[in-house]
Short mmCIF file of C-alpha atoms in Angstrom, two decimals:
data_model
loop_
_atom_site.label_atom_id
_atom_site.label_comp_id
_atom_site.label_asym_id
_atom_site.label_seq_id
_atom_site.Cartn_x
_atom_site.Cartn_y
_atom_site.Cartn_z
CA MET A 1 -13.62 16.35 10.07
CA SER A 2 -16.13 14.87 12.48
CA GLU A 3 -17.50 11.39 11.86
CA GLN A 4 -20.75 12.42 13.50
CA GLN A 5 -22.03 13.93 10.23
CA THR A 6 -25.36 12.74 8.93
CA PRO A 7 -25.42 11.30 5.40
CA VAL A 8 -27.11 14.43 4.04
CA GLN A 9 -24.49 16.67 5.67
CA LEU A 10 -21.70 14.62 4.08
CA ARG A 11 -23.46 14.78 0.69
CA HIS A 12 -23.70 18.57 1.03
CA LEU A 13 -19.95 18.74 1.72
CA CYS A 14 -19.32 16.69 -1.43
CA ARG A 15 -21.70 18.89 -3.38
CA SER A 16 -19.70 22.01 -2.46
CA ASN A 17 -16.37 20.21 -3.10
CA GLN A 18 -15.41 20.49 0.59
CA PHE A 19 -15.13 16.72 0.92
CA SER A 20 -13.29 14.73 -1.76
CA GLN A 21 -11.77 11.85 0.21
CA GLN A 22 -12.58 8.16 0.48
CA THR A 23 -15.77 7.39 2.42
CA SER A 24 -14.66 4.30 4.33
CA GLY A 25 -15.71 4.73 7.96
CA ARG A 26 -17.89 7.80 7.28
CA CYS A 27 -21.44 7.86 8.70
CA PRO A 28 -21.12 4.40 10.26
CA GLY A 29 -24.26 2.30 10.00
CA TYR A 30 -25.42 3.92 6.74
CA THR A 31 -25.33 2.08 3.44
CA GLN A 32 -22.76 3.29 0.93
CA ALA A 33 -23.19 2.71 -2.78
CA ASN A 34 -21.12 2.17 -5.92
CA LEU A 35 -22.03 3.98 -9.12
CA VAL A 36 -22.21 3.10 -12.80
CA ILE A 37 -23.74 5.65 -15.18
CA LEU A 38 -24.42 4.62 -18.76
CA PRO A 39 -26.29 6.05 -21.74
CA GLU A 40 -29.83 4.69 -22.21
CA ARG A 41 -28.71 2.57 -25.15
CA ASP A 42 -26.52 0.48 -22.85
CA ALA A 43 -28.85 0.58 -19.83
CA TYR A 44 -31.03 -2.40 -20.76
CA ASP A 45 -28.05 -4.70 -21.28
CA PHE A 46 -26.55 -3.59 -17.97
CA LEU A 47 -29.82 -4.02 -16.04
CA LEU A 48 -30.21 -7.47 -17.62
CA PHE A 49 -26.60 -8.30 -16.67
CA ALA A 50 -27.42 -7.37 -13.07
CA GLN A 51 -30.67 -9.39 -13.12
CA ARG A 52 -28.70 -12.41 -14.31
CA ASN A 53 -25.75 -11.90 -11.95
CA PRO A 54 -27.23 -10.55 -8.72
CA LYS A 55 -24.42 -11.74 -6.47
CA PRO A 56 -21.62 -9.67 -8.02
CA CYS A 57 -24.00 -6.96 -9.22
CA PRO A 58 -26.62 -6.17 -6.54
CA ILE A 59 -28.62 -3.20 -7.81
CA LEU A 60 -29.91 -0.90 -5.08
CA GLU A 61 -31.65 1.64 -7.30
CA VAL A 62 -31.88 2.71 -10.95
CA THR A 63 -32.76 6.28 -11.91
CA ASN A 64 -35.06 7.41 -14.66
CA SER A 65 -33.18 8.56 -17.78
CA GLY A 66 -31.53 11.91 -17.25
CA SER A 67 -32.54 12.18 -13.60
CA ARG A 68 -29.91 13.02 -10.97
CA ARG A 69 -32.26 12.21 -8.09
CA LEU A 70 -33.12 9.07 -6.14
CA HIS A 71 -36.45 7.90 -4.72
CA ASP A 72 -35.54 5.15 -2.29
CA PHE A 73 -31.98 5.45 -1.03
CA ALA A 74 -31.63 9.19 -0.48
CA GLN A 75 -33.63 12.39 -0.39
CA ASP A 76 -31.84 15.69 -1.06
CA VAL A 77 -29.32 14.13 -3.40
CA ASP A 78 -27.62 15.17 -6.64
CA LEU A 79 -25.97 12.15 -8.24
CA ALA A 80 -23.79 14.44 -10.39
CA ARG A 81 -22.21 16.12 -7.36
CA ASP A 82 -22.72 14.06 -4.17
CA PHE A 83 -20.06 11.42 -4.68
CA PRO A 84 -16.69 12.75 -3.45
CA ARG A 85 -14.99 11.96 -6.77
CA TYR A 86 -15.89 10.45 -10.15
CA ARG A 87 -14.20 8.82 -13.10
CA ILE A 88 -15.08 9.53 -16.72
CA TYR A 89 -14.34 6.90 -19.36
CA GLN A 90 -14.66 7.37 -23.10
CA GLN A 91 -14.28 4.34 -25.38
CA GLY A 92 -13.00 2.48 -22.30
CA LYS A 93 -10.25 5.05 -21.55
CA LEU A 94 -10.08 7.01 -18.29
CA VAL A 95 -10.18 10.65 -19.41
CA ALA A 96 -10.90 12.56 -16.18
CA GLU A 97 -11.35 12.20 -12.43
CA PRO A 98 -13.50 15.22 -11.48
CA LEU A 99 -15.20 16.13 -8.19
CA ALA A 100 -18.52 16.57 -10.01
CA VAL A 101 -19.93 15.47 -13.36
CA VAL A 102 -22.38 18.30 -13.96
CA ASP A 103 -20.44 19.34 -17.07
CA TYR A 104 -20.56 15.82 -18.44
CA TRP A 105 -24.27 15.32 -17.81
CA ARG A 106 -26.54 14.24 -20.65
CA ALA A 107 -30.32 13.76 -20.83
CA ASP A 108 -29.88 10.12 -21.82
CA LEU A 109 -27.84 9.00 -18.79
CA VAL A 110 -29.11 6.28 -16.46
CA SER A 111 -27.50 5.87 -13.02
CA PHE A 112 -27.15 2.50 -11.33
CA LEU A 113 -26.52 2.44 -7.58
CA ILE A 114 -24.85 -0.82 -6.65
CA GLY A 115 -24.44 -2.41 -3.21
CA CYS A 116 -21.05 -2.09 -1.55
CA SER A 117 -19.18 -4.58 0.64
CA PHE A 118 -18.82 -1.94 3.39
CA SER A 119 -22.39 -2.90 4.37
CA PHE A 120 -21.69 -6.55 4.89
CA GLU A 121 -18.36 -5.91 6.55
CA ALA A 122 -20.21 -3.81 9.13
CA ALA A 123 -22.52 -6.77 9.78
CA LEU A 124 -19.59 -9.21 10.06
CA LEU A 125 -17.71 -6.90 12.45
CA GLN A 126 -20.85 -6.56 14.53
CA ALA A 127 -21.03 -10.36 14.70
CA GLY A 128 -17.52 -10.35 16.19
CA ILE A 129 -15.67 -11.39 13.03
CA GLU A 130 -12.40 -9.55 12.41
CA MET A 131 -11.91 -8.01 8.97
CA ARG A 132 -8.20 -8.55 8.48
CA HIS A 133 -7.77 -5.86 5.80
CA ILE A 134 -9.36 -3.31 8.13
CA THR A 135 -7.07 -4.37 10.98
CA GLU A 136 -4.06 -4.13 8.65
CA GLN A 137 -5.36 -0.85 7.17
CA VAL A 138 -5.18 -1.93 3.55
CA ASN A 139 -7.71 -2.55 0.75
CA VAL A 140 -9.49 -5.90 0.71
CA PRO A 141 -7.70 -8.40 -1.58
CA MET A 142 -9.62 -9.11 -4.81
CA TYR A 143 -8.98 -11.78 -7.43
CA ASN A 144 -10.05 -12.57 -10.97
CA THR A 145 -11.71 -15.99 -11.16
CA ASN A 146 -12.72 -18.71 -13.60
CA ILE A 147 -16.43 -18.13 -12.82
CA VAL A 148 -18.01 -16.92 -16.05
CA ALA A 149 -20.77 -14.38 -15.47
CA LYS A 150 -23.97 -14.83 -17.43
CA THR A 151 -23.73 -12.69 -20.55
CA ALA A 152 -26.29 -9.96 -21.28
CA GLY A 153 -26.08 -8.25 -24.66
CA ARG A 154 -22.71 -6.52 -24.94
CA PHE A 155 -21.69 -7.25 -21.34
CA HIS A 156 -19.71 -10.39 -20.53
CA GLY A 157 -16.77 -11.38 -18.37
CA ASN A 158 -15.73 -13.31 -15.27
CA TYR A 159 -16.53 -12.82 -11.60
CA VAL A 160 -14.12 -10.90 -9.43
CA VAL A 161 -14.14 -12.05 -5.78
CA SER A 162 -12.98 -10.49 -2.53
CA MET A 163 -11.29 -12.64 0.13
CA ARG A 164 -11.42 -12.43 3.90
CA PRO A 165 -9.55 -14.86 6.17
CA ILE A 166 -11.99 -16.21 8.79
CA PRO A 167 -11.13 -18.39 11.81
CA GLU A 168 -12.45 -21.93 11.25
CA ASN A 169 -14.87 -21.65 14.15
CA GLN A 170 -16.46 -18.47 12.71
CA VAL A 171 -16.97 -19.62 9.13
CA VAL A 172 -20.55 -20.79 9.73
CA ARG A 173 -21.37 -17.46 11.34
CA ALA A 174 -19.88 -15.60 8.37
CA VAL A 175 -22.26 -17.53 6.09
CA THR A 176 -25.38 -16.99 8.18
CA VAL A 177 -24.66 -13.27 8.71
CA THR A 178 -24.13 -12.55 5.01
CA GLU A 179 -27.12 -14.71 4.00
CA GLN A 180 -29.19 -11.92 5.58
CA LEU A 181 -27.75 -9.40 3.10
CA PRO A 182 -28.65 -10.53 -0.43
CA GLN A 183 -28.49 -6.89 -1.57
CA VAL A 184 -24.78 -6.73 -0.83
CA HIS A 185 -23.38 -9.94 -2.35
CA GLY A 186 -25.05 -12.39 0.10
CA THR A 187 -23.45 -15.71 1.02
CA PRO A 188 -19.86 -16.62 0.08
CA LEU A 189 -19.17 -18.23 -3.29
CA GLN A 190 -16.37 -20.45 -2.01
CA ILE A 191 -14.89 -21.50 1.32
CA GLY A 192 -11.30 -22.60 1.67
CA ASN A 193 -10.28 -23.62 -1.86
CA PRO A 194 -8.84 -20.79 -3.99
CA ALA A 195 -7.80 -23.27 -6.70
CA ALA A 196 -11.47 -24.08 -7.34
CA LEU A 197 -11.86 -20.46 -8.47
CA GLY A 198 -8.70 -20.54 -10.55
CA ILE A 199 -6.77 -18.46 -8.01
CA THR A 200 -3.17 -19.63 -7.81
CA ASP A 201 -1.56 -17.28 -5.30
CA LEU A 202 -3.46 -15.55 -2.50
CA ALA A 203 -0.41 -13.39 -1.82
CA ARG A 204 -0.79 -11.74 -5.23
CA PRO A 205 -4.30 -10.29 -5.54
CA ASP A 206 -5.38 -8.78 -8.87
CA TYR A 207 -6.80 -5.73 -7.11
CA GLY A 208 -6.37 -4.40 -3.58
CA ASP A 209 -3.74 -5.68 -1.17
CA ALA A 210 -2.63 -9.04 0.22
CA VAL A 211 -3.50 -9.72 3.86
CA THR A 212 -2.10 -12.08 6.50
CA ILE A 213 -3.78 -15.48 6.75
CA LYS A 214 -3.04 -16.97 10.17
CA PRO A 215 -2.91 -20.67 11.07
CA GLY A 216 -6.44 -21.98 11.67
CA GLU A 217 -7.96 -19.42 9.33
CA VAL A 218 -9.81 -20.23 6.14
CA PRO A 219 -9.89 -17.95 3.08
CA VAL A 220 -13.55 -17.17 2.33
CA PHE A 221 -14.52 -15.67 -1.04
CA TRP A 222 -17.46 -13.41 -1.84
CA ALA A 223 -18.67 -12.04 -5.18
CA CYS A 224 -17.25 -8.54 -5.54
CA GLY A 225 -18.74 -5.28 -6.79
CA VAL A 226 -15.65 -4.75 -8.93
CA THR A 227 -17.19 -7.34 -11.28
CA PRO A 228 -19.74 -5.04 -12.96
CA GLN A 229 -17.15 -2.28 -13.45
CA ALA A 230 -14.63 -4.75 -14.91
CA VAL A 231 -17.32 -6.17 -17.18
CA VAL A 232 -18.46 -2.74 -18.37
CA MET A 233 -14.89 -1.60 -19.08
CA GLN A 234 -14.13 -4.78 -20.98
CA SER A 235 -16.81 -3.89 -23.53
CA LYS A 236 -15.32 -0.41 -24.05
CA PRO A 237 -18.61 1.48 -24.00
CA GLU A 238 -18.73 4.85 -25.74
CA PHE A 239 -19.26 6.69 -22.45
CA VAL A 240 -19.43 5.69 -18.79
CA ILE A 241 -19.15 7.49 -15.48
CA THR A 242 -18.28 5.66 -12.25
CA HIS A 243 -17.36 6.74 -8.73
CA ALA A 244 -13.62 6.86 -8.05
CA PRO A 245 -12.62 3.70 -6.10
CA GLY A 246 -13.46 4.08 -2.42
CA HIS A 247 -15.32 7.35 -3.03
CA MET A 248 -18.90 6.18 -2.47
CA LEU A 249 -22.28 7.79 -2.05
CA VAL A 250 -23.47 7.69 1.56
CA THR A 251 -27.21 6.99 1.46
CA ASP A 252 -30.00 7.65 3.99
CA ILE A 253 -30.68 3.92 4.43
CA LYS A 254 -29.20 2.07 7.39
CA ASP A 255 -27.35 -1.17 6.73
CA GLN A 256 -29.69 -2.93 9.13
CA ASP A 257 -32.68 -1.85 7.01
CA LEU A 258 -31.15 -2.93 3.68
CA LYS A 259 -32.85 -6.31 3.68
CA TYR A 260 -36.24 -4.61 3.94
CA GLN A 261 -35.57 -2.48 0.83
CA LEU A 262 -36.27 -5.50 -1.37
CA MET B 1 -53.14 -38.33 -17.02
CA SER B 2 -50.50 -39.39 -14.51
CA GLU B 3 -49.10 -36.85 -12.09
CA GLN B 4 -45.83 -38.77 -12.09
CA GLN B 5 -44.68 -36.97 -15.26
CA THR B 6 -41.38 -35.16 -15.16
CA PRO B 7 -41.39 -31.47 -16.07
CA VAL B 8 -39.78 -32.18 -19.44
CA GLN B 9 -42.39 -34.84 -20.21
CA LEU B 10 -45.20 -32.40 -19.42
CA ARG B 11 -43.54 -29.74 -21.59
CA HIS B 12 -43.34 -32.25 -24.46
CA LEU B 13 -47.07 -32.97 -24.09
CA CYS B 14 -47.77 -29.22 -24.28
CA ARG B 15 -45.48 -28.91 -27.27
CA SER B 16 -47.48 -31.52 -29.18
CA ASN B 17 -50.80 -30.00 -28.00
CA GLN B 18 -51.68 -33.17 -26.04
CA PHE B 19 -51.88 -31.19 -22.78
CA SER B 20 -53.77 -27.90 -22.70
CA GLN B 21 -55.18 -27.82 -19.15
CA GLN B 22 -54.31 -25.83 -16.05
CA THR B 23 -51.07 -26.90 -14.39
CA SER B 24 -52.06 -26.65 -10.71
CA GLY B 25 -50.93 -29.82 -8.97
CA ARG B 26 -48.80 -31.01 -11.90
CA CYS B 27 -45.22 -32.18 -11.23
CA PRO B 28 -45.45 -31.39 -7.50
CA GLY B 29 -42.27 -29.90 -6.05
CA TYR B 30 -41.24 -28.20 -9.31
CA THR B 31 -41.41 -24.44 -9.77
CA GLN B 32 -44.06 -23.17 -12.15
CA ALA B 33 -43.74 -19.82 -13.88
CA ASN B 34 -45.89 -17.01 -15.24
CA LEU B 35 -45.09 -15.47 -18.62
CA VAL B 36 -45.01 -11.97 -20.07
CA ILE B 37 -43.59 -11.54 -23.58
CA LEU B 38 -43.00 -8.01 -24.87
CA PRO B 39 -41.23 -6.43 -27.83
CA GLU B 40 -37.69 -5.21 -27.12
CA ARG B 41 -38.85 -1.57 -27.10
CA ASP B 42 -40.95 -2.25 -23.97
CA ALA B 43 -38.54 -4.71 -22.35
CA TYR B 44 -36.35 -2.17 -20.55
CA ASP B 45 -39.31 -0.44 -18.91
CA PHE B 46 -40.72 -3.79 -17.83
CA LEU B 47 -37.39 -5.03 -16.43
CA LEU B 48 -37.00 -1.73 -14.58
CA PHE B 49 -40.56 -2.06 -13.25
CA ALA B 50 -39.65 -5.50 -11.90
CA GLN B 51 -36.40 -4.22 -10.39
CA ARG B 52 -38.34 -1.51 -8.59
CA ASN B 53 -41.23 -3.76 -7.53
CA PRO B 54 -39.66 -7.15 -6.77
CA LYS B 55 -42.39 -8.33 -4.39
CA PRO B 56 -45.26 -8.32 -6.90
CA CYS B 57 -42.95 -8.91 -9.88
CA PRO B 58 -40.28 -11.49 -9.01
CA ILE B 59 -38.36 -12.19 -12.21
CA LEU B 60 -37.04 -15.73 -12.50
CA GLU B 61 -35.39 -15.41 -15.92
CA VAL B 62 -35.29 -13.09 -18.92
CA THR B 63 -34.49 -14.41 -22.41
CA ASN B 64 -32.28 -12.84 -25.02
CA SER B 65 -34.26 -11.01 -27.71
CA GLY B 66 -35.95 -13.45 -30.07
CA SER B 67 -34.85 -16.53 -28.16
CA ARG B 68 -37.41 -19.19 -27.23
CA ARG B 69 -34.96 -21.00 -24.93
CA LEU B 70 -33.98 -20.69 -21.28
CA HIS B 71 -30.61 -21.12 -19.60
CA ASP B 72 -31.41 -21.48 -15.91
CA PHE B 73 -34.93 -22.72 -15.31
CA ALA B 74 -35.32 -25.38 -18.00
CA GLN B 75 -33.39 -27.30 -20.59
CA ASP B 76 -35.23 -28.74 -23.61
CA VAL B 77 -37.80 -25.96 -23.64
CA ASP B 78 -39.60 -23.98 -26.34
CA LEU B 79 -41.26 -20.94 -24.79
CA ALA B 80 -43.53 -20.58 -27.84
CA ARG B 81 -45.04 -24.05 -27.38
CA ASP B 82 -44.41 -25.41 -23.85
CA PHE B 83 -47.05 -23.47 -21.93
CA PRO B 84 -50.40 -25.31 -22.19
CA ARG B 85 -52.18 -22.19 -23.44
CA TYR B 86 -51.36 -18.55 -24.25
CA ARG B 87 -53.11 -15.23 -24.62
CA ILE B 88 -52.36 -12.71 -27.36
CA TYR B 89 -53.12 -9.05 -26.75
CA GLN B 90 -52.94 -6.29 -29.34
CA GLN B 91 -53.34 -2.67 -28.21
CA GLY B 92 -54.50 -4.08 -24.86
CA LYS B 93 -57.25 -6.27 -26.40
CA LEU B 94 -57.35 -10.06 -26.08
CA VAL B 95 -57.33 -11.28 -29.68
CA ALA B 96 -56.57 -15.01 -29.36
CA GLU B 97 -55.99 -17.83 -26.88
CA PRO B 98 -53.86 -20.31 -28.80
CA LEU B 99 -52.08 -23.49 -27.66
CA ALA B 100 -48.82 -22.23 -29.19
CA VAL B 101 -47.48 -18.86 -30.31
CA VAL B 102 -45.09 -20.01 -33.03
CA ASP B 103 -47.15 -18.15 -35.65
CA TYR B 104 -46.99 -14.95 -33.60
CA TRP B 105 -43.26 -15.11 -32.96
CA ARG B 106 -41.06 -12.14 -33.82
CA ALA B 107 -37.30 -11.66 -33.65
CA ASP B 108 -37.71 -8.71 -31.26
CA LEU B 109 -39.65 -10.53 -28.52
CA VAL B 110 -38.27 -10.79 -24.98
CA SER B 111 -39.77 -13.35 -22.58
CA PHE B 112 -40.02 -12.74 -18.85
CA LEU B 113 -40.54 -15.75 -16.58
CA ILE B 114 -42.13 -14.59 -13.34
CA GLY B 115 -42.42 -16.46 -10.04
CA CYS B 116 -45.78 -18.03 -9.21
CA SER B 117 -47.53 -18.37 -5.86
CA PHE B 118 -47.85 -22.15 -6.35
CA SER B 119 -44.25 -22.33 -5.11
CA PHE B 120 -44.87 -20.59 -1.83
CA GLU B 121 -48.17 -22.36 -1.29
CA ALA B 122 -46.29 -25.65 -1.52
CA ALA B 123 -43.92 -24.40 1.18
CA LEU B 124 -46.79 -23.24 3.41
CA LEU B 125 -48.65 -26.56 3.01
CA GLN B 126 -45.46 -28.41 3.85
CA ALA B 127 -45.24 -26.30 7.02
CA GLY B 128 -48.69 -27.55 8.01
CA ILE B 129 -50.62 -24.41 7.02
CA GLU B 130 -53.93 -25.04 5.27
CA MET B 131 -54.51 -23.18 2.01
CA ARG B 132 -58.24 -22.53 2.25
CA HIS B 133 -58.76 -21.95 -1.48
CA ILE B 134 -57.15 -25.31 -2.21
CA THR B 135 -59.33 -27.01 0.40
CA GLU B 136 -62.40 -25.32 -1.10
CA GLN B 137 -61.18 -26.04 -4.66
CA VAL B 138 -61.48 -22.47 -5.90
CA ASN B 139 -59.02 -19.82 -7.12
CA VAL B 140 -57.19 -17.78 -4.50
CA PRO B 141 -59.02 -14.50 -3.77
CA MET B 142 -57.18 -11.44 -5.16
CA TYR B 143 -57.86 -7.76 -4.51
CA ASN B 144 -56.87 -4.41 -5.99
CA THR B 145 -55.18 -2.23 -3.37
CA ASN B 146 -54.20 1.36 -2.64
CA ILE B 147 -50.47 0.46 -2.74
CA VAL B 148 -49.01 2.38 -5.67
CA ALA B 149 -46.27 0.45 -7.46
CA LYS B 150 -43.11 2.36 -8.34
CA THR B 151 -43.49 3.61 -11.90
CA ALA B 152 -40.99 2.63 -14.62
CA GLY B 153 -41.33 4.33 -17.98
CA ARG B 154 -44.73 3.51 -19.44
CA PHE B 155 -45.62 1.02 -16.71
CA HIS B 156 -47.52 2.17 -13.65
CA GLY B 157 -50.38 0.97 -11.47
CA ASN B 158 -51.30 -0.41 -8.08
CA TYR B 159 -50.41 -3.66 -6.33
CA VAL B 160 -52.79 -6.58 -6.54
CA VAL B 161 -52.64 -8.85 -3.48
CA SER B 162 -53.74 -12.41 -2.79
CA MET B 163 -55.31 -13.33 0.56
CA ARG B 164 -55.09 -16.50 2.60
CA PRO B 165 -56.85 -16.92 5.96
CA ILE B 166 -54.33 -18.22 8.51
CA PRO B 167 -55.07 -19.38 12.09
CA GLU B 168 -53.72 -16.83 14.58
CA ASN B 169 -51.22 -19.31 15.99
CA GLN B 170 -49.73 -20.01 12.55
CA VAL B 171 -49.28 -16.42 11.34
CA VAL B 172 -45.68 -16.16 12.53
CA ARG B 173 -44.85 -19.41 10.78
CA ALA B 174 -46.46 -18.11 7.56
CA VAL B 175 -44.11 -15.12 7.72
CA THR B 176 -40.94 -17.08 8.41
CA VAL B 177 -41.71 -19.71 5.75
CA THR B 178 -42.36 -17.14 3.01
CA GLU B 179 -39.36 -15.01 4.06
CA GLN B 180 -37.29 -17.89 2.68
CA LEU B 181 -38.83 -17.41 -0.77
CA PRO B 182 -38.02 -13.87 -1.95
CA GLN B 183 -38.25 -15.09 -5.56
CA VAL B 184 -41.95 -15.83 -5.16
CA HIS B 185 -43.34 -12.75 -3.41
CA GLY B 186 -41.57 -13.27 -0.04
CA THR B 187 -43.10 -12.07 3.22
CA PRO B 188 -46.70 -10.82 3.52
CA LEU B 189 -47.47 -7.14 2.85
CA GLN B 190 -50.19 -6.92 5.49
CA ILE B 191 -51.56 -9.02 8.32
CA GLY B 192 -55.12 -8.70 9.53
CA ASN B 193 -56.22 -5.29 8.29
CA PRO B 194 -57.76 -5.24 4.80
CA ALA B 195 -58.85 -1.61 5.23
CA ALA B 196 -55.19 -0.57 5.41
CA LEU B 197 -54.86 -1.77 1.82
CA GLY B 198 -58.10 -0.09 0.73
CA ILE B 199 -59.98 -3.39 0.61
CA THR B 200 -63.57 -2.92 1.77
CA ASP B 201 -65.14 -6.36 1.39
CA LEU B 202 -63.18 -9.62 1.59
CA ALA B 203 -66.24 -11.48 0.32
CA ARG B 204 -65.97 -9.69 -3.03
CA PRO B 205 -62.49 -10.23 -4.47
CA ASP B 206 -61.54 -8.41 -7.68
CA TYR B 207 -60.08 -11.60 -9.16
CA GLY B 208 -60.47 -15.26 -8.14
CA ASP B 209 -63.01 -16.47 -5.61
CA ALA B 210 -64.02 -15.65 -2.04
CA VAL B 211 -63.05 -18.19 0.61
CA THR B 212 -64.32 -18.94 4.12
CA ILE B 213 -62.60 -17.12 6.97
CA LYS B 214 -63.22 -19.05 10.19
CA PRO B 215 -63.28 -17.61 13.72
CA GLY B 216 -59.72 -17.23 15.03
CA GLU B 217 -58.31 -16.82 11.54
CA VAL B 218 -56.52 -13.74 10.26
CA PRO B 219 -56.56 -12.59 6.62
CA VAL B 220 -52.94 -12.42 5.45
CA PHE B 221 -52.08 -10.55 2.23
CA TRP B 222 -49.20 -11.19 -0.14
CA ALA B 223 -48.10 -9.27 -3.24
CA CYS B 224 -49.57 -11.06 -6.25
CA GLY B 225 -48.16 -11.96 -9.66
CA VAL B 226 -51.32 -10.58 -11.26
CA THR B 227 -49.82 -7.13 -10.59
CA PRO B 228 -47.35 -7.09 -13.52
CA GLN B 229 -49.98 -8.35 -15.95
CA ALA B 230 -52.51 -5.78 -14.75
CA VAL B 231 -49.87 -3.06 -15.02
CA VAL B 232 -48.81 -4.09 -18.52
CA MET B 233 -52.41 -4.25 -19.75
CA GLN B 234 -53.22 -0.85 -18.27
CA SER B 235 -50.61 0.74 -20.56
CA LYS B 236 -52.16 -0.94 -23.65
CA PRO B 237 -48.90 -2.01 -25.25
CA GLU B 238 -48.90 -2.61 -29.00
CA PHE B 239 -48.29 -6.35 -28.55
CA VAL B 240 -47.99 -8.70 -25.61
CA ILE B 241 -48.20 -12.45 -25.10
CA THR B 242 -48.95 -14.00 -21.70
CA HIS B 243 -49.80 -17.49 -20.49
CA ALA B 244 -53.52 -18.16 -20.05
CA PRO B 245 -54.40 -17.88 -16.33
CA GLY B 246 -53.46 -21.08 -14.47
CA HIS B 247 -51.68 -22.49 -17.54
CA MET B 248 -48.07 -22.19 -16.37
CA LEU B 249 -44.69 -23.43 -17.53
CA VAL B 250 -43.40 -26.26 -15.36
CA THR B 251 -39.65 -25.72 -14.96
CA ASP B 252 -36.80 -28.09 -14.10
CA ILE B 253 -36.07 -26.24 -10.84
CA LYS B 254 -37.42 -27.58 -7.57
CA ASP B 255 -39.24 -25.17 -5.26
CA GLN B 256 -36.79 -26.05 -2.51
CA ASP B 257 -33.89 -24.93 -4.71
CA LEU B 258 -35.50 -21.62 -5.75
CA LYS B 259 -33.73 -19.62 -3.07
CA TYR B 260 -30.37 -20.78 -4.39
CA GLN B 261 -31.15 -19.55 -7.91
CA LEU B 262 -30.46 -15.97 -6.78
#
């Protein structure tokens, strides 16, 4: 499959179930998005959670109730079909992993598009900073932390962070590059001291895979988009749809234009 | 009255009805905030409106339903008493302008603290840029525009902008300074062309007062915090409380720390 597809072409392939793989590396330069779909009755608490915790939960767009369309991040989009794969949870239990959620759709569903670290990794790579997990072809290592998110209604929990080893002489650059991207987690939360976050062993991440940390490299921690999903699941909502991990929506917005979407 | 008061001292004076004036110039360096209080049933639409229109509607903090306290922007605060003066609207009509709203309080009220242009004017002044309306001791001129805000539920309307004349050679600086303050309207919407916003006569603002524009100065337009209030009023909600114009809450957060509250 060519990587020269446009975002709308890739979405059409998803829509017809011809593409159901992970989206990492697809349509380079275009913003990819995480998904959380909740019934209206939980939507206010979730939006408030995001307002109070913008670093782990950067909202790109929220749909009107029942709508499967977007206004800002994509034209020609069907949110119930254009992700390559979904997950359906009932009472906090994974019950299905379909290629479309048309059959599960309800008029009271609100979709939240959430920023994805692919966007800031593209910016870091462009600034000449190696992403070790990409080099080693594994998932980024993620860790539970002792940072308590601000509670909103039924949603509460702790931050999850992702870690990237950065050479000492590139740490400042990693901060200034990600400062430009507040809509995808922004600046790091912590530089160099995992214990300050309650992380005891970098070799044993809670999600994703461990990566090599070379001499002269510093572990740098960013708020992670797994946080909102972990927080939602913890509250065992009656019904929630998410994307399957790594199976994102590719939007029409370029990463370099993200900061102007504010 | 001394201007050396701390924010908490000024709030205590408001709380005991000993201070009921405008807050411009009070506790310099500390962030002041606008207020919109709505019943829970309207809160989701308003929060969504703010999420979709962050430039005119920069939310600083949202309370839990019924709570009169804050977590982030002030300790020792009572939102029903610590603004110098309030306005009560019923079905879109101004019915009272009390010094406290304790008697109007309901368990279903949600308070929205919204960023105020005082914060970015302080930053512009510090950067050596004259604020003409301050020099001329009038209110900043504000104009209705043709920019349609993104609708959210019952809330819809057009942007209101504020205008400040800036010398040509300081326009770039005005952009870079306000780019640092996304929580108080951020960068300008328009530089130099009022007609592009549908504004026909700068000498006749829709709100506030006209100011002198000298030769070599450019009118620069920013999204204005009057927008959310205008938008709320337009929908004639059953019940809403706001601060009285110019009578803000003085918070414990310094303007220079605002960008780190994200």
